[in-house]
Coordinates of N, CA and C in Angstrom, one line a residue:
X1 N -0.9 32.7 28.2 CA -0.9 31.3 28.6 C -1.4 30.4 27.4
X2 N -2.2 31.1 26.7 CA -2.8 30.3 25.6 C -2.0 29.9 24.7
X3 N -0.8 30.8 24.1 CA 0.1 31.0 23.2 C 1.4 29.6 23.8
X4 N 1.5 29.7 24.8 CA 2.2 29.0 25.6 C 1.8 27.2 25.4
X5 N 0.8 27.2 25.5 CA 0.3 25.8 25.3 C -0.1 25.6 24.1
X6 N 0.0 26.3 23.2 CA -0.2 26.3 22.1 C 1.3 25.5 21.1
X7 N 2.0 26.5 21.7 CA 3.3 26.0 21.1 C 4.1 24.5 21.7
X8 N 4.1 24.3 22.7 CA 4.3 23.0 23.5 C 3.1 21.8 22.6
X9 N 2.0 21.9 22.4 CA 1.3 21.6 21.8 C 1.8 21.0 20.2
X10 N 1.7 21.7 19.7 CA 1.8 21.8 18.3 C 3.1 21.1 18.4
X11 N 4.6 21.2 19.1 CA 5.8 20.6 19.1 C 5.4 19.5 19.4
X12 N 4.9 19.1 20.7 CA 4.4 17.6 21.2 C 3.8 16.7 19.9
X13 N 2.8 17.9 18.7 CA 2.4 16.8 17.6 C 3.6 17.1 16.8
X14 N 4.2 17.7 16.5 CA 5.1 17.4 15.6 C 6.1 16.3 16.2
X15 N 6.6 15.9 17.2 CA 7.5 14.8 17.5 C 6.6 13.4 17.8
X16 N 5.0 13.5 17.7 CA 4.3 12.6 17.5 C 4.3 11.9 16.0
X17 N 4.0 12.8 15.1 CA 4.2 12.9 14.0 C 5.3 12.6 13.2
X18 N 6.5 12.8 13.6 CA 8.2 11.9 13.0 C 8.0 10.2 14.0
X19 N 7.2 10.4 14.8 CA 7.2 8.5 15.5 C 6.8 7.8 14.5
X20 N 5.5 8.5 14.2 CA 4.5 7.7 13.1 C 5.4 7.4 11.7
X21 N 5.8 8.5 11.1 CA 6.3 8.2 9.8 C 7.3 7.2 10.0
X22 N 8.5 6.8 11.0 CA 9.3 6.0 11.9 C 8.6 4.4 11.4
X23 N 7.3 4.7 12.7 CA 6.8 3.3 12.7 C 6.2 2.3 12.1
X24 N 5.9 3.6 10.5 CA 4.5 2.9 9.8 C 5.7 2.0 9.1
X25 N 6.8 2.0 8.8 CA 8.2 1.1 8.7 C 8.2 -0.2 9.1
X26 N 7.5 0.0 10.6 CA 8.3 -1.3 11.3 C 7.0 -1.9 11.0
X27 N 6.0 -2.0 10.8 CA 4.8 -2.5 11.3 C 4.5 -3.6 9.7
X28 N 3.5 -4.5 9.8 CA 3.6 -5.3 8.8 C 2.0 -5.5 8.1
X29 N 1.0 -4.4 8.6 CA 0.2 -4.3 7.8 C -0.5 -2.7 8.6
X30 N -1.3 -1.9 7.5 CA -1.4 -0.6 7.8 C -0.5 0.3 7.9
X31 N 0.0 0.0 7.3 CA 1.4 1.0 6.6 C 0.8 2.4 6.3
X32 N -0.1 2.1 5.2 CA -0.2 4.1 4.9 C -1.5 4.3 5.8
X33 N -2.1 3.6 6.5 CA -2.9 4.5 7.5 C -1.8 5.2 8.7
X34 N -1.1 4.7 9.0 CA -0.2 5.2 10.0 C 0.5 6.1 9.5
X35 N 1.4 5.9 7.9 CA 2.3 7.3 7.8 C 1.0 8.2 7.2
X36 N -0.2 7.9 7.0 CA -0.8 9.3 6.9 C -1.7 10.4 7.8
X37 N -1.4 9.4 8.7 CA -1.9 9.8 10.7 C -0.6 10.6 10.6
X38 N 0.6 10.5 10.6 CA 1.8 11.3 10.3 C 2.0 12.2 9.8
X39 N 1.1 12.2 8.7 CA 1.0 13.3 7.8 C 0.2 14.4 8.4
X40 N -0.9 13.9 9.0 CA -2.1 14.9 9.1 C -1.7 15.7 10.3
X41 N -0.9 14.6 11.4 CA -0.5 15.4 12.7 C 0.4 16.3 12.1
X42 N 1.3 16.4 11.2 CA 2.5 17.1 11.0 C 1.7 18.7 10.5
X43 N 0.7 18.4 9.9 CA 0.4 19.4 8.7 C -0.4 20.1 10.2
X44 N -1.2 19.1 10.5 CA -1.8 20.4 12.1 C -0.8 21.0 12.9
X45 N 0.3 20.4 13.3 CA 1.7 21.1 13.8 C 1.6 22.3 13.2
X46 N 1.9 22.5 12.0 CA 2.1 24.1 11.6 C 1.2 24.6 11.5
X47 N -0.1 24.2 11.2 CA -1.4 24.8 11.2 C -1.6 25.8 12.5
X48 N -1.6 25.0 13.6 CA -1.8 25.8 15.0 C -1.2 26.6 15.5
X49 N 0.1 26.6 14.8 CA 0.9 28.0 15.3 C 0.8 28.6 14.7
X50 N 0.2 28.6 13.9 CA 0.1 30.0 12.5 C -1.6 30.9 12.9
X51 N -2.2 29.9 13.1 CA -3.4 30.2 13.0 C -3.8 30.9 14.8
X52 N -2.9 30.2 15.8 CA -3.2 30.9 17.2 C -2.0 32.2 16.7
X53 N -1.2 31.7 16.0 CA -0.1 33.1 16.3 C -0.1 34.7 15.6
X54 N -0.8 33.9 14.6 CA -1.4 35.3 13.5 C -2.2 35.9 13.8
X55 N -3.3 35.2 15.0 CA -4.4 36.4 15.3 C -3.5 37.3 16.6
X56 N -3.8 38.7 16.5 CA -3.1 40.1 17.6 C -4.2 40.1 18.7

């Protein structure tokens, strides 16, 4: 179950993560605080499935 919410998880931030890089675009001040809220969700995306998935 863990593994399960794990990966719904980590997807849910990765499509969080393509919003941000999207909207830090439209917005007209705070531009790289938001595409780098983007960044960091994206990088934890792959982080959490490596790190729940690599332990047996």
């Amino acid at each position: 179950m863990g593994r399960i919410f794990a990966a719904v998880f980590s997807i849910l931030l990765l499509l969080v993560s393509m919003y941000l890089f999207g909207f830090a675009f439209q917005v007209s001040s705070g531009q790289a605080f938001i595409f780098m809220a983007g960044v960091l969700l994206m990088s934890l995306s792959f982080f959490l499935p490596i790190h729940v998935f690599g332990k047996r």
